[in-house]
Coordinates of C-alpha atoms in Angstrom, one line a residue:
M208 CA -64.3 104.5 -31.7
A209 CA -66.6 102.4 -29.6
A210 CA -70.0 103.6 -30.7
K211 CA -72.9 101.3 -30.4
I212 CA -73.4 99.3 -33.5
R213 CA -76.9 99.1 -35.1
D214 CA -76.2 98.6 -38.8
Y215 CA -74.1 95.4 -38.7
E216 CA -74.6 94.9 -42.5
K217 CA -73.1 98.4 -43.3
L218 CA -70.2 97.9 -40.9
A219 CA -69.4 94.5 -42.5
K220 CA -69.5 96.0 -46.0
D221 CA -67.3 98.9 -44.9
I222 CA -64.7 96.5 -43.4
L223 CA -64.7 94.3 -46.5
E224 CA -64.2 97.3 -48.8
A225 CA -61.4 98.7 -46.6
V226 CA -59.4 95.4 -46.7
G227 CA -59.5 95.1 -50.4
G228 CA -62.8 93.3 -51.1
E229 CA -63.8 89.7 -51.4
E230 CA -60.9 88.9 -53.8
N231 CA -58.4 89.8 -51.1
I232 CA -59.9 87.5 -48.4
V233 CA -58.3 84.1 -47.7
S234 CA -60.4 83.3 -44.6
A235 CA -62.3 84.9 -41.7
A236 CA -63.2 83.7 -38.2
R237 CA -64.3 85.3 -35.0
C238 CA -63.5 85.0 -31.3
A239 CA -65.2 86.5 -28.3
T240 CA -64.4 90.1 -29.3
R241 CA -62.6 90.0 -32.7
L242 CA -63.3 89.5 -36.3
R243 CA -60.1 87.8 -37.6
I244 CA -59.4 88.1 -41.3
V245 CA -56.5 86.5 -43.2
L246 CA -55.7 88.7 -46.3
K247 CA -53.9 87.7 -49.5
R248 CA -52.1 91.1 -49.5
S249 CA -51.8 93.8 -46.9
I250 CA -53.6 97.1 -47.5
P251 CA -51.5 99.8 -45.8
E252 CA -54.3 102.2 -45.1
A253 CA -56.8 99.6 -44.0
K254 CA -55.9 99.6 -40.3
A255 CA -56.4 103.4 -40.0
I256 CA -59.7 103.3 -41.9
V257 CA -61.2 100.4 -40.1
S258 CA -60.0 101.6 -36.7
E259 CA -62.2 104.7 -37.0
M260 CA -65.4 103.0 -38.1
P261 CA -68.3 103.3 -35.6
G262 CA -68.5 100.2 -33.6
V263 CA -64.8 99.2 -34.0
I264 CA -62.7 99.5 -30.9
T265 CA -59.4 99.1 -32.7
V266 CA -57.5 97.0 -35.2
V267 CA -54.6 94.7 -34.5
E268 CA -52.4 93.2 -37.2
T269 CA -50.6 90.1 -35.8
G270 CA -50.2 86.4 -36.3
G271 CA -50.8 86.8 -40.0
Q272 CA -54.3 88.2 -39.3
F273 CA -56.1 91.5 -39.7
Q274 CA -58.0 91.5 -36.3
V275 CA -60.9 93.9 -36.0
V276 CA -61.7 94.3 -32.3
I277 CA -65.5 94.9 -32.0
G278 CA -66.6 93.6 -28.6
Q279 CA -69.9 92.0 -27.7
H280 CA -71.4 92.6 -31.2
V281 CA -68.7 90.7 -33.1
G282 CA -71.1 87.7 -33.7
E283 CA -73.6 89.9 -35.6
V284 CA -70.8 91.5 -37.6
F285 CA -69.2 88.2 -38.4
E286 CA -72.5 86.8 -39.6
E287 CA -73.0 89.7 -42.0
F288 CA -69.4 89.6 -43.1
S289 CA -69.6 85.8 -43.9
S290 CA -72.7 86.5 -46.0
L291 CA -70.7 88.9 -48.2
V292 CA -67.7 86.6 -48.8
K293 CA -67.6 83.2 -50.4
F294 CA -64.4 81.5 -49.2
D295 CA -62.5 79.1 -51.4
T296 CA -63.3 75.8 -49.7
T297 CA -61.1 73.8 -52.1
A298 CA -58.0 75.8 -51.1
D299 CA -55.5 74.3 -48.8
T300 CA -55.7 76.6 -45.8
N301 CA -52.6 75.1 -44.4
D302 CA -50.6 77.0 -47.0
N303 CA -51.6 80.3 -45.6
K304 CA -48.9 82.8 -45.2
G305 CA -47.2 83.3 -41.8
T306 CA -44.8 81.5 -39.6
L307 CA -45.6 78.1 -38.0
L308 CA -46.3 79.9 -34.7
N309 CA -48.7 82.3 -36.3
R310 CA -50.6 79.5 -37.9
V311 CA -50.8 77.6 -34.6
I312 CA -52.1 80.7 -32.8
A313 CA -54.6 81.3 -35.6
T314 CA -55.8 77.7 -35.4
M315 CA -56.3 77.8 -31.6
S316 CA -58.3 81.0 -31.9
A317 CA -60.5 79.7 -34.7
V318 CA -61.1 76.5 -32.9
F319 CA -61.9 77.7 -29.3
A320 CA -63.3 81.1 -29.7
P321 CA -66.7 80.2 -31.2
F322 CA -67.7 78.0 -28.2
V323 CA -65.8 79.8 -25.4
Y324 CA -69.0 81.2 -24.0
I325 CA -70.4 77.7 -23.7
L326 CA -67.4 76.7 -21.5
A327 CA -67.7 79.9 -19.6
A328 CA -71.4 79.3 -18.9
A329 CA -70.6 75.8 -17.7
G330 CA -67.8 77.1 -15.5
I331 CA -70.1 79.7 -13.9
L332 CA -72.7 77.0 -13.2
Q333 CA -70.0 74.9 -11.5
G334 CA -69.0 77.9 -9.4
L335 CA -72.6 78.4 -8.3
L336 CA -72.9 74.8 -7.3
I337 CA -69.7 75.2 -5.2
L338 CA -71.3 78.2 -3.4
I339 CA -74.6 76.4 -2.8
N340 CA -72.9 73.4 -1.4
L341 CA -71.0 75.6 1.0
V342 CA -74.2 77.2 2.3
F343 CA -76.3 74.0 2.1
P344 CA -74.0 70.9 2.4
S345 CA -76.9 68.5 2.0
F346 CA -77.7 69.9 -1.4
S347 CA -75.0 67.7 -3.0
A348 CA -77.1 64.6 -2.1
T349 CA -80.1 65.8 -4.1
G350 CA -81.2 64.9 -7.6
T351 CA -81.4 68.6 -8.4
Y352 CA -77.7 68.9 -7.7
E353 CA -76.9 65.8 -9.9
V354 CA -78.9 67.2 -12.8
F355 CA -77.2 70.6 -12.7
S356 CA -73.8 68.9 -12.1
F357 CA -74.0 66.8 -15.3
I358 CA -75.2 69.8 -17.2
S359 CA -72.1 71.8 -16.1
W360 CA -69.8 69.0 -17.0
A361 CA -71.4 68.0 -20.4
P362 CA -69.5 70.6 -22.5
F363 CA -66.2 69.4 -21.1
T364 CA -67.0 65.7 -21.4
F365 CA -68.0 66.1 -25.1
L366 CA -65.4 68.8 -25.8
P367 CA -64.0 66.8 -28.8
I368 CA -67.3 67.2 -30.6
F369 CA -67.2 71.0 -30.2
I370 CA -63.7 70.9 -31.4
A371 CA -64.7 68.8 -34.4
I372 CA -67.3 71.3 -35.5
T373 CA -65.0 74.4 -35.3
A374 CA -61.8 72.7 -36.5
S375 CA -63.6 71.2 -39.5
N376 CA -64.7 74.8 -40.5
H377 CA -61.1 76.0 -40.0
F378 CA -59.5 73.2 -41.9
K379 CA -62.2 73.1 -44.6
T380 CA -63.3 69.5 -44.2
N381 CA -66.6 67.7 -43.9
T382 CA -68.1 68.7 -40.5
Y383 CA -70.3 65.5 -40.2
I384 CA -67.4 63.2 -40.8
A385 CA -65.3 65.1 -38.2
V386 CA -68.1 64.9 -35.7
A387 CA -68.7 61.2 -36.3
A388 CA -65.0 60.4 -35.8
S389 CA -64.7 62.6 -32.7
A390 CA -67.9 61.1 -31.3
A391 CA -66.3 57.7 -31.5
L392 CA -63.5 58.9 -29.3
V393 CA -65.9 59.8 -26.5
S394 CA -68.1 56.7 -27.0
P395 CA -68.9 55.0 -23.6
T396 CA -67.8 51.8 -25.2
W397 CA -64.2 53.1 -25.8
T398 CA -64.1 54.6 -22.3
E399 CA -65.1 51.1 -20.9
M400 CA -62.4 49.4 -23.1
A401 CA -59.8 51.9 -21.9
G402 CA -60.7 51.2 -18.3
R403 CA -60.2 47.5 -18.9
I404 CA -56.8 48.1 -20.5
A405 CA -55.9 50.3 -17.5
S406 CA -56.8 47.3 -15.2
G407 CA -54.3 45.1 -17.0
E408 CA -56.3 43.5 -19.8
S409 CA -54.6 43.4 -23.3
I410 CA -56.8 44.5 -26.2
T411 CA -55.4 44.7 -29.7
F412 CA -56.5 46.1 -33.0
L413 CA -55.2 44.3 -36.1
G414 CA -52.6 42.8 -33.8
M415 CA -51.5 46.2 -32.4
A416 CA -52.0 46.9 -28.7
L417 CA -54.4 49.7 -27.7
S418 CA -53.5 52.2 -25.1
Q419 CA -55.6 53.2 -22.1
T420 CA -56.0 56.9 -23.2
V421 CA -59.5 58.3 -22.9
Y422 CA -60.6 61.3 -24.9
T423 CA -63.4 62.9 -23.0
S424 CA -62.4 66.5 -22.2
S425 CA -59.4 66.1 -24.5
V426 CA -58.2 68.9 -26.9
L427 CA -55.2 67.9 -29.1
P428 CA -56.4 64.4 -30.1
P429 CA -59.6 65.6 -31.9
L430 CA -57.7 68.7 -33.2
F431 CA -55.0 66.6 -34.9
L432 CA -57.7 64.1 -36.0
V433 CA -59.6 66.8 -37.9
W434 CA -56.4 68.3 -39.3
I435 CA -55.2 65.0 -40.8
L436 CA -58.8 64.2 -41.8
S437 CA -58.8 67.4 -44.0
Y438 CA -55.9 66.0 -46.1
L439 CA -57.3 62.5 -46.2
E440 CA -60.7 63.7 -47.4
R441 CA -59.2 65.9 -50.1
F442 CA -57.1 63.0 -51.3
L443 CA -60.1 60.7 -51.5
N444 CA -62.4 63.3 -53.1
K445 CA -59.9 63.6 -56.0
R446 CA -59.7 59.8 -56.6
I447 CA -63.2 58.4 -55.9
H448 CA -65.8 58.7 -58.6
E449 CA -68.5 61.3 -57.8
I450 CA -71.3 58.7 -58.0
V451 CA -70.0 56.7 -55.0
R452 CA -68.1 59.6 -53.4
P453 CA -70.8 60.6 -50.9
L454 CA -70.8 57.1 -49.4
F455 CA -67.3 55.9 -49.6
V456 CA -65.4 59.0 -48.6
P457 CA -67.1 59.1 -45.1
F458 CA -66.7 55.3 -44.9
L459 CA -63.0 55.3 -45.6
C460 CA -62.3 58.4 -43.5
L461 CA -64.0 56.8 -40.4
I462 CA -62.3 53.4 -40.7
V463 CA -58.9 55.1 -41.1
M464 CA -59.0 58.1 -38.8
V465 CA -60.6 56.6 -35.6
P466 CA -58.2 53.6 -35.4
L467 CA -55.3 55.9 -36.3
T468 CA -56.2 58.3 -33.5
I469 CA -56.6 55.7 -30.8
L470 CA -53.4 53.9 -31.9
L471 CA -51.1 56.8 -32.6
I472 CA -52.4 60.4 -32.8
G473 CA -54.2 60.3 -29.4
P474 CA -51.5 58.8 -27.2
L475 CA -48.8 61.1 -28.8
S476 CA -50.7 64.3 -28.7
T477 CA -52.0 63.6 -25.2
L478 CA -48.4 63.0 -24.1
G479 CA -47.4 66.3 -25.6
A480 CA -50.1 68.3 -23.9
N481 CA -49.5 66.7 -20.6
G482 CA -45.8 67.4 -21.0
I483 CA -46.4 71.1 -21.5
A484 CA -48.8 71.1 -18.5
N485 CA -46.3 69.3 -16.3
G486 CA -43.6 71.8 -17.4
Y487 CA -45.7 74.7 -16.2
N488 CA -46.7 72.9 -13.1
F489 CA -43.1 72.3 -12.2
L490 CA -42.5 76.0 -12.3
A491 CA -45.7 76.8 -10.4
E492 CA -44.9 74.3 -7.7
N493 CA -41.2 75.0 -7.3
A494 CA -41.2 78.8 -8.0
P495 CA -44.8 79.9 -7.5
A496 CA -43.9 83.6 -7.1
V497 CA -42.1 83.5 -10.5
A498 CA -45.1 81.8 -12.2
G499 CA -47.4 84.4 -10.6
A500 CA -45.3 87.3 -11.7
I501 CA -45.1 86.1 -15.3
I502 CA -48.8 85.4 -15.7
G503 CA -50.1 88.3 -13.6
G504 CA -47.8 90.8 -15.2
F505 CA -47.8 89.7 -18.9
W506 CA -51.0 87.8 -19.6
Q507 CA -52.7 91.0 -20.9
V508 CA -49.8 91.6 -23.3
L509 CA -50.8 88.3 -24.9
V510 CA -54.4 89.5 -25.1
I511 CA -53.3 92.6 -26.9
F512 CA -51.9 90.6 -29.8
G513 CA -54.8 88.0 -29.7
I514 CA -52.5 85.1 -29.1
H515 CA -53.8 84.1 -25.7
W516 CA -55.8 81.2 -27.0
G517 CA -52.7 79.2 -27.5
I518 CA -52.6 78.3 -23.7
T519 CA -56.0 76.6 -23.7
P520 CA -54.8 73.0 -24.3
M521 CA -52.4 73.2 -21.4
V522 CA -55.0 74.5 -19.0
L523 CA -57.6 71.9 -20.0
A524 CA -54.9 69.2 -19.7
N525 CA -54.3 70.3 -16.1
F526 CA -58.0 69.9 -15.3
D527 CA -58.1 66.6 -17.0
L528 CA -55.0 65.3 -15.2
Y529 CA -55.4 66.8 -11.8
G530 CA -58.9 68.4 -11.6
R531 CA -57.3 71.8 -10.8
D532 CA -55.2 74.5 -12.4
S533 CA -53.2 77.4 -11.0
F534 CA -52.7 79.2 -14.3
Q535 CA -56.4 80.4 -14.4
A536 CA -56.1 81.6 -10.8
Y537 CA -53.2 83.9 -11.7
Q538 CA -55.0 84.8 -15.0
T539 CA -58.0 86.0 -13.1
I540 CA -55.9 88.4 -11.0
A541 CA -54.3 89.8 -14.2
V542 CA -57.8 90.4 -15.6
I543 CA -59.0 92.1 -12.4
A544 CA -55.9 94.3 -12.4
Q545 CA -57.0 95.8 -15.8
I546 CA -60.5 96.5 -14.3
G547 CA -58.8 98.3 -11.4
A548 CA -56.8 100.4 -13.9
V549 CA -60.1 101.4 -15.6
L550 CA -61.7 102.3 -12.3
G551 CA -58.6 104.4 -11.5
V552 CA -59.1 106.3 -14.8
I553 CA -62.8 106.8 -14.1
I554 CA -62.1 108.3 -10.7
K555 CA -59.2 110.5 -11.9
S556 CA -60.6 111.7 -15.3
K557 CA -62.5 114.9 -15.6
S558 CA -63.7 114.0 -19.1
Q559 CA -67.2 112.7 -19.3
E560 CA -66.4 110.9 -22.6
T561 CA -63.5 109.0 -20.9
R562 CA -65.7 108.1 -17.9
K563 CA -68.5 106.8 -20.1
L564 CA -66.1 104.7 -22.1
G565 CA -64.5 103.4 -18.9
V566 CA -67.8 102.3 -17.4
S567 CA -68.6 100.3 -20.6
A568 CA -65.2 98.7 -20.6
G569 CA -65.3 97.9 -16.9
V570 CA -68.7 96.1 -17.3
T571 CA -67.4 93.8 -20.0
G572 CA -64.3 93.2 -17.8
L573 CA -66.5 91.7 -15.2
F574 CA -67.2 88.9 -17.6
G575 CA -63.5 88.3 -18.2
I576 CA -63.3 90.2 -21.5
T577 CA -60.7 92.9 -21.3
E578 CA -60.2 94.0 -24.9
P579 CA -62.5 97.0 -24.5
A580 CA -60.7 98.0 -21.3
I581 CA -57.3 97.6 -22.9
Y582 CA -57.9 99.3 -26.3
G583 CA -60.4 101.8 -25.1
I584 CA -58.7 103.0 -21.9
T585 CA -55.6 101.4 -20.4
L586 CA -53.4 101.0 -23.5
K587 CA -54.8 104.2 -25.0
F588 CA -53.2 106.2 -22.1
K589 CA -50.3 103.7 -21.6
K590 CA -49.8 104.4 -17.9
P591 CA -53.0 102.6 -16.8
F592 CA -51.9 99.5 -18.7
I593 CA -48.5 99.5 -17.1
F594 CA -50.0 100.1 -13.7
G595 CA -52.5 97.3 -14.3
S596 CA -49.7 94.9 -15.3
I597 CA -47.6 95.8 -12.3
A598 CA -50.7 95.3 -10.0
G599 CA -51.4 92.0 -11.7
A600 CA -47.9 90.8 -11.0
V601 CA -47.9 92.0 -7.4
G602 CA -51.4 90.4 -6.8
A603 CA -50.4 87.1 -8.3
I604 CA -47.1 87.0 -6.4
T605 CA -49.0 87.5 -3.2
A606 CA -51.6 84.9 -4.1
S607 CA -48.8 82.4 -4.9
F608 CA -48.1 82.0 -1.1
F609 CA -51.5 80.5 -0.6
N610 CA -51.3 77.7 -3.2
P611 CA -54.0 79.2 -5.5
Y612 CA -55.9 76.9 -7.8
Y613 CA -59.1 76.8 -9.9
F614 CA -61.1 73.6 -9.3
A615 CA -63.5 74.2 -12.2
Y616 CA -62.6 75.4 -15.6
A617 CA -63.5 79.1 -16.4
G618 CA -63.9 79.8 -20.1
L619 CA -63.4 83.5 -19.4
P620 CA -61.6 83.9 -16.1
G621 CA -62.5 87.1 -14.2
P622 CA -64.3 88.5 -11.2
L623 CA -67.4 86.3 -11.7
T624 CA -65.3 83.1 -11.7
V625 CA -63.3 83.7 -8.5
V626 CA -65.5 81.1 -6.7
N627 CA -63.9 78.4 -8.9
G628 CA -61.0 78.8 -6.5
I629 CA -62.9 77.1 -3.7
G630 CA -61.8 73.6 -3.1
A631 CA -61.3 71.3 -0.1
E632 CA -58.0 70.1 -1.5
S633 CA -56.5 73.5 -0.9
P634 CA -58.6 75.5 1.6
S635 CA -56.2 78.5 1.4
S636 CA -56.6 78.8 -2.4
I637 CA -59.7 81.0 -2.3
W638 CA -58.1 83.4 0.3
G639 CA -55.0 83.8 -1.9
I640 CA -57.1 84.6 -5.0
L641 CA -59.3 87.1 -3.0
I642 CA -56.2 88.8 -1.5
G643 CA -54.4 88.9 -4.8
S644 CA -57.6 90.2 -6.5
A645 CA -58.0 92.9 -3.9
I646 CA -54.4 94.1 -4.5
A647 CA -54.9 93.9 -8.2
I648 CA -57.9 96.2 -8.1
I649 CA -56.8 98.7 -5.5
L650 CA -53.1 99.2 -6.5
P651 CA -53.7 100.6 -10.0
I652 CA -56.4 102.9 -8.6
V653 CA -53.9 104.3 -6.1
L654 CA -51.1 104.6 -8.6
I655 CA -53.3 106.4 -11.1
Q656 CA -54.4 108.9 -8.4
I657 CA -50.8 109.6 -7.6
F658 CA -49.1 109.6 -11.0
G659 CA -52.1 110.3 -13.3
F660 CA -53.0 108.3 -16.4
G661 CA -51.6 110.3 -19.3
E662 CA -54.2 113.0 -20.1
N663 CA -51.5 115.7 -19.7
L664 CA -48.8 113.9 -21.7
A665 CA -49.2 116.2 -24.7
K666 CA -49.1 119.3 -22.5
K667 CA -46.0 118.1 -20.7
A668 CA -44.3 117.4 -23.9
S669 CA -45.2 120.8 -25.2
A670 CA -43.8 122.4 -22.1
E671 CA -40.4 120.8 -22.7
N672 CA -40.2 122.2 -26.3
S673 CA -38.1 125.1 -27.2
E674 CA -39.4 128.7 -27.2
E675 CA -40.5 128.5 -30.8
D676 CA -43.2 126.0 -29.7
Q677 CA -44.7 128.4 -27.2
S678 CA -47.6 129.2 -29.4
E679 CA -48.6 125.5 -29.5
M680 CA -48.6 125.4 -25.7
D681 CA -50.8 128.5 -25.6
M682 CA -53.2 126.6 -27.9
L683 CA -53.4 123.8 -25.5
N684 CA -54.3 126.2 -22.7
V685 CA -57.5 127.4 -24.5
N686 CA -58.6 123.8 -25.2
E687 CA -58.9 124.2 -28.9
E688 CA -56.7 123.9 -32.0
S689 CA -56.9 125.2 -35.5
V690 CA -56.4 123.1 -38.6
H691 CA -55.4 125.3 -41.6
A692 CA -56.0 124.6 -45.3
P693 CA -53.2 122.4 -46.6
L694 CA -54.0 123.2 -50.3
R695 CA -55.8 125.8 -52.4
G696 CA -59.2 125.1 -53.8
Q697 CA -63.0 125.0 -53.4
V698 CA -64.1 123.9 -49.9
I699 CA -67.1 121.4 -49.9
P700 CA -68.9 119.5 -47.0
L701 CA -67.6 116.1 -46.3
S702 CA -71.1 114.7 -46.9
E703 CA -70.8 115.7 -50.6
V704 CA -67.8 113.4 -51.2
S705 CA -68.7 110.6 -53.6
D706 CA -66.9 108.0 -51.5
E707 CA -69.3 106.7 -48.8
V708 CA -66.5 105.8 -46.4
F709 CA -65.6 109.5 -46.2
S710 CA -69.1 111.1 -46.6
S711 CA -70.7 108.9 -43.9
G712 CA -68.3 110.2 -41.3
A713 CA -67.3 106.7 -40.5
M714 CA -63.6 107.8 -40.4
G715 CA -64.3 111.0 -38.5
H716 CA -65.4 114.5 -39.0
G717 CA -63.8 117.0 -41.4
V718 CA -64.1 118.7 -44.8
A719 CA -63.0 118.2 -48.4
I720 CA -61.3 120.5 -51.0
E721 CA -61.4 120.4 -54.7
P722 CA -57.7 121.3 -55.5
L723 CA -56.8 124.1 -57.8
D724 CA -53.0 123.5 -57.7
N725 CA -50.6 120.6 -57.2
K726 CA -49.2 121.0 -53.7
L727 CA -50.2 119.8 -50.3
Y728 CA -48.8 121.7 -47.3
A729 CA -48.7 121.0 -43.5
P730 CA -51.9 122.3 -41.8
F731 CA -50.2 122.6 -38.3
D732 CA -47.0 121.9 -36.4
G733 CA -46.6 118.2 -35.6
T734 CA -45.4 114.9 -36.9
V735 CA -45.9 112.7 -39.9
V736 CA -47.3 109.4 -38.6
M737 CA -48.3 107.6 -41.9
I738 CA -47.4 107.8 -45.6
A739 CA -49.4 105.5 -47.9
L740 CA -47.2 103.2 -50.0
T741 CA -49.0 104.6 -53.0
K742 CA -48.2 108.2 -51.8
H743 CA -51.8 109.4 -52.2
A744 CA -52.5 109.8 -48.5
I745 CA -50.7 111.1 -45.5
G746 CA -51.4 110.9 -41.8
L747 CA -50.4 113.8 -39.5
R748 CA -50.5 114.3 -35.7
S749 CA -50.3 117.8 -34.2
N750 CA -48.2 118.6 -31.2
S751 CA -51.4 118.5 -29.1
G752 CA -52.6 115.2 -30.5
V753 CA -55.0 116.1 -33.3
E754 CA -54.8 113.4 -35.9
L755 CA -55.5 114.4 -39.6
L756 CA -55.7 112.2 -42.7
A757 CA -55.3 114.0 -46.0
H758 CA -56.4 111.7 -48.9
I759 CA -55.6 113.2 -52.3
G760 CA -58.3 112.3 -54.7
I761 CA -60.9 109.5 -54.7
D762 CA -59.7 106.0 -55.6
T763 CA -56.2 107.3 -56.4
V764 CA -54.7 104.3 -54.7
K765 CA -55.0 102.4 -58.1
L766 CA -52.4 104.8 -59.6
N767 CA -49.7 103.1 -57.6
G768 CA -48.1 106.4 -56.6
K769 CA -47.0 107.5 -60.1
P770 CA -48.5 111.1 -60.1
F771 CA -47.2 111.8 -56.5
T772 CA -43.9 113.0 -55.0
V773 CA -43.6 112.9 -51.2
H774 CA -41.2 115.5 -49.7
V775 CA -41.2 114.2 -46.1
E776 CA -40.5 110.9 -44.3
D777 CA -42.6 108.9 -42.0
G778 CA -41.9 110.2 -38.4
A779 CA -40.6 113.6 -39.6
K780 CA -41.3 116.7 -37.6
I781 CA -43.2 119.3 -39.6
K782 CA -44.1 123.0 -39.3
K783 CA -47.3 124.6 -40.6
G784 CA -46.8 125.5 -44.3
D785 CA -44.1 122.8 -44.9
L786 CA -44.5 121.2 -48.4
L787 CA -45.6 117.6 -47.9
I788 CA -46.7 116.2 -51.3
T789 CA -46.7 117.4 -54.9
F790 CA -49.0 115.7 -57.4
D791 CA -49.8 115.9 -61.1
R792 CA -53.4 117.0 -61.0
E793 CA -53.9 117.1 -64.8
S794 CA -52.7 113.5 -65.3
I795 CA -54.8 112.2 -62.5
Q796 CA -57.9 113.8 -64.0
K797 CA -57.1 112.4 -67.4
E798 CA -57.4 109.0 -65.8
G799 CA -61.1 109.9 -65.0
I800 CA -60.3 110.1 -61.3
Q801 CA -61.9 112.8 -59.0
M802 CA -59.4 115.1 -57.3
T803 CA -61.7 115.7 -54.3
T804 CA -59.4 115.6 -51.3
P805 CA -61.0 114.7 -47.9
L806 CA -59.4 116.1 -44.8
I807 CA -60.4 113.9 -41.8
I808 CA -59.9 114.3 -38.1
T809 CA -59.4 110.6 -37.5
N810 CA -59.6 110.8 -33.7
T811 CA -62.8 112.8 -33.7
H812 CA -64.1 110.7 -30.8
S813 CA -61.4 112.2 -28.5
Y814 CA -62.8 115.7 -28.8
K815 CA -66.0 117.5 -27.9
E816 CA -66.5 119.1 -31.3
V817 CA -65.0 119.6 -34.7
I818 CA -66.1 122.9 -36.1
V819 CA -66.0 123.5 -39.9
E820 CA -65.2 127.1 -40.7
K821 CA -67.6 128.9 -43.2
I822 CA -65.3 129.4 -46.2
L823 CA -66.0 128.5 -49.8
D824 CA -62.6 129.1 -51.5
G825 CA -59.7 128.1 -49.4
I826 CA -56.2 129.5 -49.6
V827 CA -53.2 127.7 -48.1
G828 CA -53.0 128.8 -44.5
D829 CA -56.7 129.7 -44.1
K830 CA -58.3 128.5 -40.9
L831 CA -60.3 125.4 -42.0
L832 CA -61.3 123.5 -38.9
T833 CA -61.4 124.2 -35.2
V834 CA -61.0 121.2 -32.9
V835 CA -62.5 121.7 -29.4
K836 CA -61.3 119.5 -26.4

C-alpha cells in the first residue's frame, strides 16, 4: 500500500526481518524506485508480507532479485537498510545464483540506477537549451549558453567515472583504483592520441598498435574494465604481503588494466555495443512501424520485471555514434500511454481512494517514473495496463512515419523530455513525437470510459456463478462482506499480538485468536491463493476480493510444517466452513511457541473500513470481521 513513509528505519528493519534477516542477504542495491535484494534462499511468505507494509507499492521477484518497489523514498530506505546489513565484501559476487541473463540485468540495474537522476537532470538542461535557442537564436553565441552547455554534457563526457564508482560497489573492488583507471580512459591526452591515430599516425604500446577508440560517454569499456579489475585485485590481495599491499596492488592494477582496456577490452566491447545499436537501427530504419509497435507496446512490460536497464548501453551507443536515438522517442510514448491510462481511471472511478492514488502515480509519471502508475493503478486493474500498452503501440506506430529521434539523452524519458526530440537534422521528429504522445494519452482515456477499468470484475464474475452463489452476489450489492471465525478460541485485538509485524498493522487490519482446538476452517466462500511451504499460514481470497491471511501461531515457520496437515490445494475453491488445516496444538506449545493466530485483511487499503466485531470467545462460524467497501 502506497502510504507516505516517515519512519524509514522501521520500514528497513521490517523488510530485513521479512526476508530472513542479515544472514540471508547476499547483496542489496537500489534504482530509481526499487530496493533490489539478492537472497541466499527464498522466503515463501516474504512477498506477501513486504507488499503490505506501509510505504511499499509492491514486490517483484525476478532476475534472481527480491525487488521492493517503494517509489521516490527508496533512497532513504536503502540508506537505512544498508546500515543494518554488513555485506560480505570478500565473497565473489559473480557466483550469485541465477542465469547469465539475470546477472547481466542485475548488473545493469546496479550500475546505472544510482546516477540515473544525474543523467536525467543533464538531459532536461539540454532540452531547455534547445527551447531557448528556438526562441532566441542568438543565445547560442553567448558565454552563458556555453557554460550551461558544457554543464549539461559533463555527466556524459565523464560517464566512465560514474560507472567506475557504481560498478566497483557492485563487483566489490576498490573504488579508487576503478576511478583512477577509468579516468585514464577519458584523459584529454588519450583523446588527443586517438585523434592522431584516426588521422593516420601509427602509435604502439610495447610493439602493439593502438586503436582510435575514444572512451568519453562510453559504457561497456569501463564496465568490463571494473569487472576484470575485481578478479585481478582479489588475485593480487591474496599474493602480495600486507605491508606493501596498499601501494603495489593499485600500482599493478593500473599498469595492467588501462593498457589492457585500450588494447583489447575497449575496442571489442565498443564493437559489441555498436553492433547491437546498429541492429536496432536497421530495424528502426527499414521497418519503423514494427520498431514503434514493439517498443511502444511492450516497453512497460520490461519495467514491470525491472529489466529495462539492460537497454541503456545500446541507447548511449546510439548517441555516441550518431548524436541521436529513436528508441527513446518511442519509449517516451510508451511512458505517456501509462499516464493516459491513469488519467482514464481517475476520470472513470467513483472511489476517492483510487483517484487519490491515481493523482500521486500520475505526478511521478510526469518525470518518467511509471512504477507507481503500473503497480498502483494500471496493472492492479489489468484493463488500464492493456489499454495503455495498446495506446503506446498505436502512438509509436503513428510517430514512426515522422522519423522520430531524441537528439539529447534522457535519463528518464517522459513528458518533460519531449523537447529532446527537436533537431534540425529531422524537423518532422518533434511533430511525430507530439502526435504519438497525444494519441498515447487520449486513446486509453477513451477506451477506459467505454469499457471500464475493472472495478466491477468481481461483480461480473459473481453474476456468472451458479444459483448457489447468489448470496455472495447479494453481499456485493450492499458493499460489505463478513469474515467468520475460522477456529474456536479467545478473540484478542491485533495490537496485543507479540509479533510487531502483525501488531503494528503493517500487513493490514484484523484480529487474532488464541485457539482452543486443532482445526482451521474457511471463513468465507472463495479461493486458496497461497499455502506456506511450512504449512503454518494460508492466504484466501473471497469471491468479492477480500484477501485474508491466517497465520497459525507466532514463529511457527521454524517447525518446518511438522505439526500441520493441509487439507486443500493452492488454487482450490472453498466454501465457508470447509476444513483447511489441522494442527497439533499441544506439540507446538511444548516447543515454547505461542499459538496466537493473527487473521489479517491483507488488502485493507482497498476498503473504506475493517470493523472488528465485539466478541470475546469465538466459535467457528461467528461473525468476526466486517469489511466495508
